[in-house]
Every structure is written in C-alpha cells, then in structure tokens.
Tab-separated table of C-alpha atoms in Angstrom:
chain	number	residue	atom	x	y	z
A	1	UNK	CA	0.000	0.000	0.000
A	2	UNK	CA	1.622	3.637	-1.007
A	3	UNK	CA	0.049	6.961	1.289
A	4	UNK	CA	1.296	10.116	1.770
A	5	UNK	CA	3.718	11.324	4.506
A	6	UNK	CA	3.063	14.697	6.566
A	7	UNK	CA	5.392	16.898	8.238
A	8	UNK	CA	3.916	16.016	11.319
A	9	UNK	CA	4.815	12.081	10.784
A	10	UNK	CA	1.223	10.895	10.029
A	11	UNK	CA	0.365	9.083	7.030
A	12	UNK	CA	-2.412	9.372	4.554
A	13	UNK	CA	-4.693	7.735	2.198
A	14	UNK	CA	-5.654	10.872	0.153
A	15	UNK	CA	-4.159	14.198	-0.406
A	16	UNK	CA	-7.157	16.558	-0.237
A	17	UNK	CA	-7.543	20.028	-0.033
A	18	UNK	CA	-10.147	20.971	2.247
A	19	UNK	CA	-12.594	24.067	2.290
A	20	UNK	CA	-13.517	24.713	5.433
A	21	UNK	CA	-16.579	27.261	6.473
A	22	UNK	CA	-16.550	28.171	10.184
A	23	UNK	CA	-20.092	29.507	10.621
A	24	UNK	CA	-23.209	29.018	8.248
A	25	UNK	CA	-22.979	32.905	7.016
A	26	UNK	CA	-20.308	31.861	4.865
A	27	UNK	CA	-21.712	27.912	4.114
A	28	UNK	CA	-22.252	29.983	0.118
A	29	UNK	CA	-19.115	31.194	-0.201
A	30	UNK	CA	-17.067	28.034	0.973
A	31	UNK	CA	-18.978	26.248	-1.212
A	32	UNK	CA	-18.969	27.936	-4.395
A	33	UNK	CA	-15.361	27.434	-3.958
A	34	UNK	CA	-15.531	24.247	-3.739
A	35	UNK	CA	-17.570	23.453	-6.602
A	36	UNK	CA	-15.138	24.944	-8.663
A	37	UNK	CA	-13.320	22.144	-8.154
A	38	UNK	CA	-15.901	19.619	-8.010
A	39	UNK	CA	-13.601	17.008	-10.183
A	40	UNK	CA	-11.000	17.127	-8.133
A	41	UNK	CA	-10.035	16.285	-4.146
A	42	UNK	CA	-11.303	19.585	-2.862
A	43	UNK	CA	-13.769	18.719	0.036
A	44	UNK	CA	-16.444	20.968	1.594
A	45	UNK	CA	-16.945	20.678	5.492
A	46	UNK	CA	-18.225	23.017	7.938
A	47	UNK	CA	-20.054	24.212	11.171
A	48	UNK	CA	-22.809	25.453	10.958
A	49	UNK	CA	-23.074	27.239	14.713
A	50	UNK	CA	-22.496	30.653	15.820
A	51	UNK	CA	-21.890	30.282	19.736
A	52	UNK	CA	-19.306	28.526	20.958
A	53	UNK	CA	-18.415	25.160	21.514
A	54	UNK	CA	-15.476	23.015	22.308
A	55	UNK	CA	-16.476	19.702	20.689
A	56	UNK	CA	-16.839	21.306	17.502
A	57	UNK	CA	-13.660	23.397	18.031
A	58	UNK	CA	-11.874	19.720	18.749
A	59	UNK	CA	-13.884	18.476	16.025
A	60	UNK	CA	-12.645	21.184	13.282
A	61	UNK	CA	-9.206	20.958	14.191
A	62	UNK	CA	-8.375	17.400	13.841
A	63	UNK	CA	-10.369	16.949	9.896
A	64	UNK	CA	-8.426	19.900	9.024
A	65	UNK	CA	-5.120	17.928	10.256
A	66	UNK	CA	-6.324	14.665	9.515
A	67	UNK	CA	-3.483	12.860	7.562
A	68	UNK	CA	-5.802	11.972	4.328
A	69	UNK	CA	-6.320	16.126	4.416
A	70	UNK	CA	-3.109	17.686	2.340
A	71	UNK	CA	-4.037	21.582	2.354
A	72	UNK	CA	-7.125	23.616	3.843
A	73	UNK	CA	-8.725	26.717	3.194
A	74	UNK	CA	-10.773	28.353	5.909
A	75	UNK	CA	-13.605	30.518	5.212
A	76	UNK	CA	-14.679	33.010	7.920
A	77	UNK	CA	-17.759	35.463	7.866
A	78	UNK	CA	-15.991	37.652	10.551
A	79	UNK	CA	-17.999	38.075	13.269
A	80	UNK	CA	-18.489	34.176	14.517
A	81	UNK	CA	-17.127	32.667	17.912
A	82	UNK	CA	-15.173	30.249	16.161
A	83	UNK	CA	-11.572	30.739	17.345
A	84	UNK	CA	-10.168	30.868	13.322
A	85	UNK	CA	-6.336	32.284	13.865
A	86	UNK	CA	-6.046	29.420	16.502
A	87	UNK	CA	-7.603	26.655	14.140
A	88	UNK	CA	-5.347	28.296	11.098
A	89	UNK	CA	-2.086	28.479	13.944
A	90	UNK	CA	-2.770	24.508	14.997
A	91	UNK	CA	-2.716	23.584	10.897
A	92	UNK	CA	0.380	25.566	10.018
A	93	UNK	CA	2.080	23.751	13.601
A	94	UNK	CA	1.129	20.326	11.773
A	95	UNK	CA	2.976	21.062	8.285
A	96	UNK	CA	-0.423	21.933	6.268
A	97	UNK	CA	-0.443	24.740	3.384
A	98	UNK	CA	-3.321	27.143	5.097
A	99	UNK	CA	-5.382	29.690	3.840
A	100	UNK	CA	-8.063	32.007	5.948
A	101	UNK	CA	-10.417	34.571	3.891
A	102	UNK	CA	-12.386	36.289	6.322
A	103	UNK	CA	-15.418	37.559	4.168
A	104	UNK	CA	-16.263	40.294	5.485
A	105	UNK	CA	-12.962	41.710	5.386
A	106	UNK	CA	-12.592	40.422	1.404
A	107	UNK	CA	-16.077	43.026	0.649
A	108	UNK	CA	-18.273	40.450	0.734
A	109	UNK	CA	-18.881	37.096	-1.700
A	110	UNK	CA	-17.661	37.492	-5.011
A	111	UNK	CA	-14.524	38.888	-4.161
A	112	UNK	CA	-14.350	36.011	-1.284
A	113	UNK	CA	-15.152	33.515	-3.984
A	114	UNK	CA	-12.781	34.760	-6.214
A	115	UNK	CA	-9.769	34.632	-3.602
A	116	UNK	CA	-10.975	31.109	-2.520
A	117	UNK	CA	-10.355	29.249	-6.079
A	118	UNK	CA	-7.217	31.403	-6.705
A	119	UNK	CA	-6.480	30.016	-3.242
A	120	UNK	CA	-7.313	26.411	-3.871
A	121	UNK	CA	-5.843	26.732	-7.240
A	122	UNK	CA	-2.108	26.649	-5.326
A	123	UNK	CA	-2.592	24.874	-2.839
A	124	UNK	CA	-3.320	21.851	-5.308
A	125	UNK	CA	-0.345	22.715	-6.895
A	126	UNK	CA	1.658	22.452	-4.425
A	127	UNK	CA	0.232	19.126	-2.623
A	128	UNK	CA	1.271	17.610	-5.422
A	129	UNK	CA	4.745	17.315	-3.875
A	130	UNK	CA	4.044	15.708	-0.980
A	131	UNK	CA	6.424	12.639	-0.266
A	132	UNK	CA	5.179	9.753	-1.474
A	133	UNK	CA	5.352	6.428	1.672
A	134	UNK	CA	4.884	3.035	1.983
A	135	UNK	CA	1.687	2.134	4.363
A	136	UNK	CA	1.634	-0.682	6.713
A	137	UNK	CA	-1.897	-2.870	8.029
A	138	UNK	CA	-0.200	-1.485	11.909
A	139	UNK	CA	-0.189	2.788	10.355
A	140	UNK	CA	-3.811	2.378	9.194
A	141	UNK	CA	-6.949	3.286	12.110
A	142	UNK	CA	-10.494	1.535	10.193
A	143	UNK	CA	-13.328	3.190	11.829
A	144	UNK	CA	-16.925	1.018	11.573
A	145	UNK	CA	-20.538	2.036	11.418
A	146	UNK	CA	-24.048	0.730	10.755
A	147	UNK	CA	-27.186	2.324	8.668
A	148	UNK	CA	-30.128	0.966	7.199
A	149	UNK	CA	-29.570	-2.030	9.279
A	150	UNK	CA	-32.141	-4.839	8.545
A	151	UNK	CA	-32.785	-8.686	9.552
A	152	UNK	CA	-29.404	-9.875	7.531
A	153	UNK	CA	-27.223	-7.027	9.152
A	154	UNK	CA	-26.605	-9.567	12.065
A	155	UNK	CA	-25.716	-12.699	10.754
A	156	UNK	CA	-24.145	-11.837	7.453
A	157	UNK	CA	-22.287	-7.605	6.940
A	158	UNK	CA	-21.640	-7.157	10.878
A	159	UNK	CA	-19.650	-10.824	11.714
A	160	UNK	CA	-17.343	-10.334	8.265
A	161	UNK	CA	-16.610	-6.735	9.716
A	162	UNK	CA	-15.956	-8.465	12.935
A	163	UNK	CA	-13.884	-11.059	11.768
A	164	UNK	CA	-11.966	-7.929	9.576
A	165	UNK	CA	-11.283	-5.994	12.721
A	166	UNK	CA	-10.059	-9.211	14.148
A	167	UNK	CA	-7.657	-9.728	11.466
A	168	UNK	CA	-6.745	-6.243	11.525
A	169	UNK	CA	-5.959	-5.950	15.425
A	170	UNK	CA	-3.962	-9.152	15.238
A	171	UNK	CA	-1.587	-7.097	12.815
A	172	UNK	CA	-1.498	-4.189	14.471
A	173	UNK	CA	-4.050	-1.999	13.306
A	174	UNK	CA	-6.337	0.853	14.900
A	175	UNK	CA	-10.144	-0.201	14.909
A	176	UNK	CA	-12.904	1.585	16.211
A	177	UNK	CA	-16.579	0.845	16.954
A	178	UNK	CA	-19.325	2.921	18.778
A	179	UNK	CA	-23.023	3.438	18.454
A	180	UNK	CA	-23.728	3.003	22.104
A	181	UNK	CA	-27.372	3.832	21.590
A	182	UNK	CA	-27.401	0.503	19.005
A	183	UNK	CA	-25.660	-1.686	21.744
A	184	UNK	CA	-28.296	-1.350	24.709
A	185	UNK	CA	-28.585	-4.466	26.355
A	186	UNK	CA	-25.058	-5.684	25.494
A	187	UNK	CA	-23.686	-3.949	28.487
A	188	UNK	CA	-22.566	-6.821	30.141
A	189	UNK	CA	-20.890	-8.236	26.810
A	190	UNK	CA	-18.500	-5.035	26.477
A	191	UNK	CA	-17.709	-5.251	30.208
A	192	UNK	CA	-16.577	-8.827	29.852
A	193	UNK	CA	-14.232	-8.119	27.134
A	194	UNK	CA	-11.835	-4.741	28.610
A	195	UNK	CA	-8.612	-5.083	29.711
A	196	UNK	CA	-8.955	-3.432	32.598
A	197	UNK	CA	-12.381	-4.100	35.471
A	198	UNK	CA	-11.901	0.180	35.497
A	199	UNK	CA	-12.274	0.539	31.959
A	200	UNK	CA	-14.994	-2.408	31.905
A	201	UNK	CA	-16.768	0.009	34.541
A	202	UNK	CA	-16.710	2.854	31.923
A	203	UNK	CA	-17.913	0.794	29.185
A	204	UNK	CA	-20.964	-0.622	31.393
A	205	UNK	CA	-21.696	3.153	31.905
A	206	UNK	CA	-21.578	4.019	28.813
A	207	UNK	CA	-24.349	2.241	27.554
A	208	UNK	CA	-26.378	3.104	30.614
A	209	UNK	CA	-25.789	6.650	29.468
A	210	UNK	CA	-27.224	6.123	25.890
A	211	UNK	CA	-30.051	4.470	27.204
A	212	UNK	CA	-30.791	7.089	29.711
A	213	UNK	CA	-29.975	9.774	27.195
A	214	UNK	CA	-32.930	7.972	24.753
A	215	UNK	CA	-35.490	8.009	26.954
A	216	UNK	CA	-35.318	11.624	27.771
A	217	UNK	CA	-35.468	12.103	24.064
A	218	UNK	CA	-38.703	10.039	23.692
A	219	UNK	CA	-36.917	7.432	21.430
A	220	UNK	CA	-34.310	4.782	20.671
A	221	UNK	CA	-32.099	4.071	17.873
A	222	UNK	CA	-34.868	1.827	16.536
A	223	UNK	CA	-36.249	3.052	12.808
A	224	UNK	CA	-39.593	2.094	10.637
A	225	UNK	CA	-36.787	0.932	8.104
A	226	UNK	CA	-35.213	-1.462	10.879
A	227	UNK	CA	-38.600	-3.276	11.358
A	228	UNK	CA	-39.816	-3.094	7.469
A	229	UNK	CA	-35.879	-5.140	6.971
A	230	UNK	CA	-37.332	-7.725	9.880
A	231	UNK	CA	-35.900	-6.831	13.119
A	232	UNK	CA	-38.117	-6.530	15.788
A	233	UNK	CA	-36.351	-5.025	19.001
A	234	UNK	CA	-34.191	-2.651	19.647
A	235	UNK	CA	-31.932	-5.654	21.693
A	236	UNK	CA	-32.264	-7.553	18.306
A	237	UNK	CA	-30.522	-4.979	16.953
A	238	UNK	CA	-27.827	-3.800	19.520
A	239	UNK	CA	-27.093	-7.752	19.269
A	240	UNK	CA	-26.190	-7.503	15.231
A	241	UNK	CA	-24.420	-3.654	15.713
A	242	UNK	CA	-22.461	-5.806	18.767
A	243	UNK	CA	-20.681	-8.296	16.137
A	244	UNK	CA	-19.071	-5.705	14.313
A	245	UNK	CA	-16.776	-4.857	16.821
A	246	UNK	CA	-14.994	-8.634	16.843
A	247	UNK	CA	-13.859	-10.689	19.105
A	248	UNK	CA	-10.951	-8.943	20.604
A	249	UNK	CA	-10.109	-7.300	24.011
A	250	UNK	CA	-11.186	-3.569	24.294
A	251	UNK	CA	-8.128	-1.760	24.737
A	252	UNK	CA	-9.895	1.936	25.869
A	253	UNK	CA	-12.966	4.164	25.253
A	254	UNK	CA	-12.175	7.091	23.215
A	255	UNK	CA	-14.423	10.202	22.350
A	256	UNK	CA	-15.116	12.235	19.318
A	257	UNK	CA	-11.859	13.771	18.133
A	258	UNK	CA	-9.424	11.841	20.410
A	259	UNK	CA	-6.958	9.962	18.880
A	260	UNK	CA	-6.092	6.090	20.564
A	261	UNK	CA	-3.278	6.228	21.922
A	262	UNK	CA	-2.447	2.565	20.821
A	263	UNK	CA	-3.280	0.144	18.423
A	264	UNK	CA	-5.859	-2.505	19.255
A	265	UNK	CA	-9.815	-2.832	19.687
A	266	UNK	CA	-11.261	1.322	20.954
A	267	UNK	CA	-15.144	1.888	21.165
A	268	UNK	CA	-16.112	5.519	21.068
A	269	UNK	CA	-18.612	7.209	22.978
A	270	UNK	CA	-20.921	9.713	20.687
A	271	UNK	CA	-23.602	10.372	23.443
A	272	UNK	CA	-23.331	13.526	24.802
A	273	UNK	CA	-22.988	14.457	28.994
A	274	UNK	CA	-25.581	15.951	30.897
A	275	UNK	CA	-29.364	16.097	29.815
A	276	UNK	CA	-30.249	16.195	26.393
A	277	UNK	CA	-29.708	19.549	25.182
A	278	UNK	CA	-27.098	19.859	22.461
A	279	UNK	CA	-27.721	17.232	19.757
A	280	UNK	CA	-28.745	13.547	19.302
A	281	UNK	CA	-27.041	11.037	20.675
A	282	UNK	CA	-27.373	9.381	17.226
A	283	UNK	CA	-28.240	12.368	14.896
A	284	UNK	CA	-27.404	10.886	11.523
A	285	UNK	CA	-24.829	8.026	10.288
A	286	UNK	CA	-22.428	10.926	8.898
A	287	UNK	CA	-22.076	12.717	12.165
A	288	UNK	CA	-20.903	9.871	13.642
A	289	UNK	CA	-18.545	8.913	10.643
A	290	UNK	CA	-17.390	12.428	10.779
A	291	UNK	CA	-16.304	11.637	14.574
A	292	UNK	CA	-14.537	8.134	13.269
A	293	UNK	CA	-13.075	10.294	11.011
A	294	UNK	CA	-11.616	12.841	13.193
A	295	UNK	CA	-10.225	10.648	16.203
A	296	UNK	CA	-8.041	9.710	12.750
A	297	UNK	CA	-9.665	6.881	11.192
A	298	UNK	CA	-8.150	6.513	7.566
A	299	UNK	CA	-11.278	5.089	6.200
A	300	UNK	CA	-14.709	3.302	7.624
A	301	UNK	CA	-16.367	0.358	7.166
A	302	UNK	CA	-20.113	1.131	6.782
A	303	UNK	CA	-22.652	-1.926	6.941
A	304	UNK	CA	-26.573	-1.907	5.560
A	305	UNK	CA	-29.130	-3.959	4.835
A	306	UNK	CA	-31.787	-1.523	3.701
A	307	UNK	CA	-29.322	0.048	1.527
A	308	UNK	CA	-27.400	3.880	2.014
A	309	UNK	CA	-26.043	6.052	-0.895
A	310	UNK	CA	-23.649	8.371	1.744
A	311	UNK	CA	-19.998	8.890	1.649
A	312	UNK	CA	-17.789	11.207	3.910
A	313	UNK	CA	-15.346	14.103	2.822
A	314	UNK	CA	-11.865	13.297	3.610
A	315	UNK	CA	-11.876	9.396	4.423
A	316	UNK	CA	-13.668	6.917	2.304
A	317	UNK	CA	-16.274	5.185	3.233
A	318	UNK	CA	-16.511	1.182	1.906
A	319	UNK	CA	-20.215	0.005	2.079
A	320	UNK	CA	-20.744	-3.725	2.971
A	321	UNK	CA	-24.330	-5.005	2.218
A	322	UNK	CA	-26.016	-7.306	4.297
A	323	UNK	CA	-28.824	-8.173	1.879
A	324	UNK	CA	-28.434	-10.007	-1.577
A	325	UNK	CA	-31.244	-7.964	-2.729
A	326	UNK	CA	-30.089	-4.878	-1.919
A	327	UNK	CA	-26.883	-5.626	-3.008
A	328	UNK	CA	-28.491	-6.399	-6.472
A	329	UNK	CA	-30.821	-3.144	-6.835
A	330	UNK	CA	-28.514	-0.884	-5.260
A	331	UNK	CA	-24.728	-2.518	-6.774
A	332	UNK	CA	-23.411	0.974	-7.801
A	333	UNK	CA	-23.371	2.154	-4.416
A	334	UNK	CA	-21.945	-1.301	-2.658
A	335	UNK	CA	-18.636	-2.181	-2.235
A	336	UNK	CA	-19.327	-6.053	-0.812
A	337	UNK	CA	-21.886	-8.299	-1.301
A	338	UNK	CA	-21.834	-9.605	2.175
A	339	UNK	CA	-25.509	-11.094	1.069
A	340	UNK	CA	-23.281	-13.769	-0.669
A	341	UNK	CA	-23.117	-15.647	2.821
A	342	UNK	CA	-26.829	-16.478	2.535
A	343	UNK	CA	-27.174	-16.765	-1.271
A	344	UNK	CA	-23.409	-18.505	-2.447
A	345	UNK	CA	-22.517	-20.032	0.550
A	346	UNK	CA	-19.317	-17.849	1.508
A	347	UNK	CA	-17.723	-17.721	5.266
A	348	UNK	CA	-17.304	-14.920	6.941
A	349	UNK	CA	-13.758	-15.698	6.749
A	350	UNK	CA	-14.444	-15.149	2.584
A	351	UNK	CA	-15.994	-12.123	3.129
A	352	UNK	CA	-13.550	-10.602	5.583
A	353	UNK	CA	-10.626	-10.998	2.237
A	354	UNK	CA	-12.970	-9.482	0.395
A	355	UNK	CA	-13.028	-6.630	3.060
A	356	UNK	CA	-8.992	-6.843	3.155
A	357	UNK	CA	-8.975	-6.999	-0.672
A	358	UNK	CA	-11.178	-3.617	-1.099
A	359	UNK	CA	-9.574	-1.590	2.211
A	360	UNK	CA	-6.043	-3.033	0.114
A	361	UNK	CA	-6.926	-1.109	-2.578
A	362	UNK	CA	-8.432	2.028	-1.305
A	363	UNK	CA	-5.820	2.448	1.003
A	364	UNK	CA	-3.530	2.162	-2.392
A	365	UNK	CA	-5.791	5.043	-4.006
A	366	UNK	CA	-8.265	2.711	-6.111
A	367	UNK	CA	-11.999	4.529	-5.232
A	368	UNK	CA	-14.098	3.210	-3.236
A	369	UNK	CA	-17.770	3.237	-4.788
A	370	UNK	CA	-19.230	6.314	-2.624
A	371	UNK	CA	-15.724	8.502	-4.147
A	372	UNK	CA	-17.103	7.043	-7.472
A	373	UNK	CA	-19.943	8.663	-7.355
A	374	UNK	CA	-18.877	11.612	-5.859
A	375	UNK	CA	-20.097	11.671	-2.173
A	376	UNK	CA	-18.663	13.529	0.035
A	377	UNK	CA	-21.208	14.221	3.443
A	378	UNK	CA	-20.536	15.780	6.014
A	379	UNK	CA	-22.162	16.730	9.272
A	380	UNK	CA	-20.821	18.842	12.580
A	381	UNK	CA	-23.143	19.635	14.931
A	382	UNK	CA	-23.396	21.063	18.827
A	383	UNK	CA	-22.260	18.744	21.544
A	384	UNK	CA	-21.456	18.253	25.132
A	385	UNK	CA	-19.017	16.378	26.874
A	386	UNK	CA	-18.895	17.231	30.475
A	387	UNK	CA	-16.602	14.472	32.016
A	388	UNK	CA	-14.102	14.604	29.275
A	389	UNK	CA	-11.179	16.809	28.044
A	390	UNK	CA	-13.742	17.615	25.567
C-alpha cells in the first residue's frame, strides 16, 4: 500500500484540499469554492453554529489535520465565535499549506469567492509534492458504522466486519466501533471483554448513558426501516451492531476527536454528557462517521441492509451489504456483497478478504464506490461532553 507522509509524521490515504466554512454565514461562499473544483479532491466541510463550543472546536481541528487532508482553506464570515487564527495556527504547527479569507474583510462574496479558487488553485499545486510512503496494516486506524440495518445485518455484513477488525488488530491496526445507543442491552458483553475491570466500569456506563440519554429524548435508535428489513427489538438490533466490533479485548474508550493512543480494539462514545440539550445522541450516520473520522480513522467500514447512498469528505467510506437484494438493486453504491453468505454459501472468513482486498486497494488510491460517485457528506453539529477533556 503507497500513502502520503506529513510533516507532522502521520500518514495518509488521500491528499485533499479541504474548504472549510466556520459559521453558516459563509456555508455559500465556501462552497462555491468548492464546486469549482468539483472534479477534483477539494472537500467541503463546515459548522454550521455561531456560539461557541469546544467539541466542535476539537472536532474542526483534527479533519483539518487529519493525515488523508493535504491543504485547507478556511472561510470566515468575521464576526463568529469560532476561534479561526487558533484553528489556522494549529494547521500551520502540523505542516499543512493554510489559507483564511475572512469575508467580510474580502467586501463580501464574489470577491471572497474569487480569492478562494485562486487560493485552492495553489494549494493543489503544491500538494502535489508531498512525499510519497509506503503504508503498513499497523499505520492504518479503520473506523466502523451501521445504517439501514435490517434482519441480515446480524448474521451476514456485521460478523465479516468483525472477523476484519479481528484480522486487523492481530496485525497491528487501529479499529474503532461505537453506536452506544445501538448496543443497549449488550452492556454486560463489552464489560466482559476490557482489559482493565476500570475501563470495563466505563464501558458498562456508557451504555447506561445512551439508554438514559434515549429516553429523555422520547426514542431509541430503533427506525420504521429497521422493522420493514425484519428486526423486531431494539436488543435484536444492539445484538447484530455488537458483532461488528470482533472478538478482541477492548483496549480503551475514546471520544469524538481523540486519537487512541495505541493500536488494538477502541469503542467511542458519541452520546453527549448531561441532559439532552445539544444534539442527538445518534443524529445521523455521517455525524458519527465524521467523529470516526476525526479521532483519525483513515477510512470506515459502513454496513446496511436496507441500503445507504452516503460517503464522507476526507476518508472513504466502503459500504458492505447485508442483503443479496439490496446488493443487487442498489450494486453501484456497494462495495461487498456480504448477502453472498446467505445466497453462495461464503464464510465470513471469505468475506472478511474481500473486506482486506477492497480496504487493500483504497488504502492504495483505487476509489471506493461512494468517491465514485462523488459523495462527500458531512455533518458537525453542537455537543457536550462534560466528564471529558472535551
């Protein structure tokens, strides 16, 4: 596998340019700059918040010094809380080209637009000279998620991804799992499974927390879609979202934007502290990838039954469908035919080199099917994390 080496001693998958808006005021302007370069590995993320926040400070800082992320422009209106000359301070400190056009001190759009592509236009001149590495299984972090999950999610998609992250952790590779509102009532399960009774403890709680945090919301992580694919319980479905994390000891539980500090098995923790105020524990699959993403996962392995078209800026995303049928009606979106267990007979062992095979390639630069088609989602929102650094 070949990557790209930063200043900062990271390696990447991809060597994009991001354009980064730091308040919804100038969501236009970022964007038109972006589209400019539509065909090429310029990526559009942003928050969309005025007041402040420190999970979406944390957030912003580690996309735009993610190692797949080669250059970023930051697009300011001016008069947000966002702390830009910081953000631009921590990218420069990390090796990264960096740009800031504060719009309001450009004289407004077009001139902001204008100073964006001319902008953009060098930076991807001048990522073209980054240096070129070779990329071990042990340098790469896989992050994996779930969406559209129906009644073959369980017992074909999430056991290959488990038996992937078991092959990956016994070479040294980063993996990470988390949707702790989709693993209610496997509490027990995690706890059995940490290295540590302390962090076994934290595990246990976390769980507790997502299912507390739920019921103050009036709802679970439980869709019409889940039941239309045949599952009937929100346990039924924890149970399937449980296999993709493997077989191996939990080394730690990790948060939003926070890197492992080793290799080995991490779950992450997406539900905010507190009551429910600032966000969903679960508001929508690419907030949570987005997190994956920034705690430095180089790409994620995203499971469905039902059947999801989304990508992610800056890290690709390889689907793995559950369901033959899907797999069938929706193949231009679908990496893996996971399906194949129930219809050809495979192992889950077969389907995890498949898995191998495909992150082999992506991580070599081959697109995934979501880069194909040009996805790149994003989503940043408001949280709170009130027991953390965050």
């Amino acid at each position: 596998m070949k990557g790209y080496l930063r200043k900062d001693g990271r390696k990447g998958i991809r060597n994009v340019v991001v354009v980064t808006y730091l308040v919804e005021c100038a969501h236009h302007v970022a964007a038109r700059i972006a589209q400019h370069y539509q065909d090429q590995n310029v990526h559009l993320i942003g928050f969309s918040g005025c007041a402040p926040n420190d999970y979406a400070e944390l957030m912003m800082q580690q996309l735009c010094t993610h190692p797949n992320v080669g250059a970023v422009l930051l697009v300011s209106l001016g008069c947000e809380n966002f702390q830009r000359d910081r953000l631009k301070q921590d990218i420069q400190d990390c090796g990264r080209p960096v740009s800031l056009i504060v719009i309001q001190d450009e004289g407004g759009t077009q001139s902001s637009i204008a100073k964006g592509i001319a902008s953009v236009g060098d930076m991807l001149q001048i990522i073209k000279n980054v240096p070129t590495t070779d990329i071990d299984w042990k340098d790469l972090m896989i992050g994996t998620v779930c969406g559209g999950s129906d009644g073959y999610s369980g017992i074909t998609a999430n056991p290959s991804v488990g038996a992937t992250f078991d092959w990956l952790v016994d070479h040294e590779a980063t993996c990470i799992f988390e949707e702790p509102g989709e693993l209610i009532g496997c509490e027990r399960l995690l706890q059995e499974r940490a290295v540590t009774p302390e962090l076994g403890i934290q595990l246990y709680n976390c769980i507790v927390k997502a299912n507390n945090y739920y019921k103050q919301m009036g709802h679970d992580s439980f869709s019409a879609g889940n039941a239309t694919g045949g599952l009937t319980t929100i346990e039924e479905k924890s149970l399937g979202s449980y296999c993709k994390s493997g077989s191996r000891p939990i080394q730690g539980l990790t948060f939003p934007a926070q890197r492992p500090c080793k290799p080995g098995l991490w779950m992450m923790d997406v539900v905010p502290d507190g009551e429910a105020r600032w966000g969903f524990p679960n508001i929508n699959d690419n907030a949570e990838i987005m997190e994956m993403i920034a705690c430095g996962c180089h790409l994620v392995l995203y499971t469905t039954g039902r059947g999801s078209v989304a990508g992610s800026a800056i890290s690709p995303v390889v689907k793995v469908c559950s369901n033959p049928v899907t797999y069938l009606h929706m193949n231009e979106d679908m990496d893996i035919n996971a399906g194949a267990i129930v219809t050809e007979g495979l192992s889950f062992a077969d389907v995890r080199n498949l898995i191998l095979r495909c992150i082999e390639q992506t991580a070599s630069g081959i697109p995934t099917q979501s880069e194909i088609l040009g996805h790149r989602e994003y989503s940043l929102v408001y949280k709170s994390f009130q027991n953390t650094c965050l």
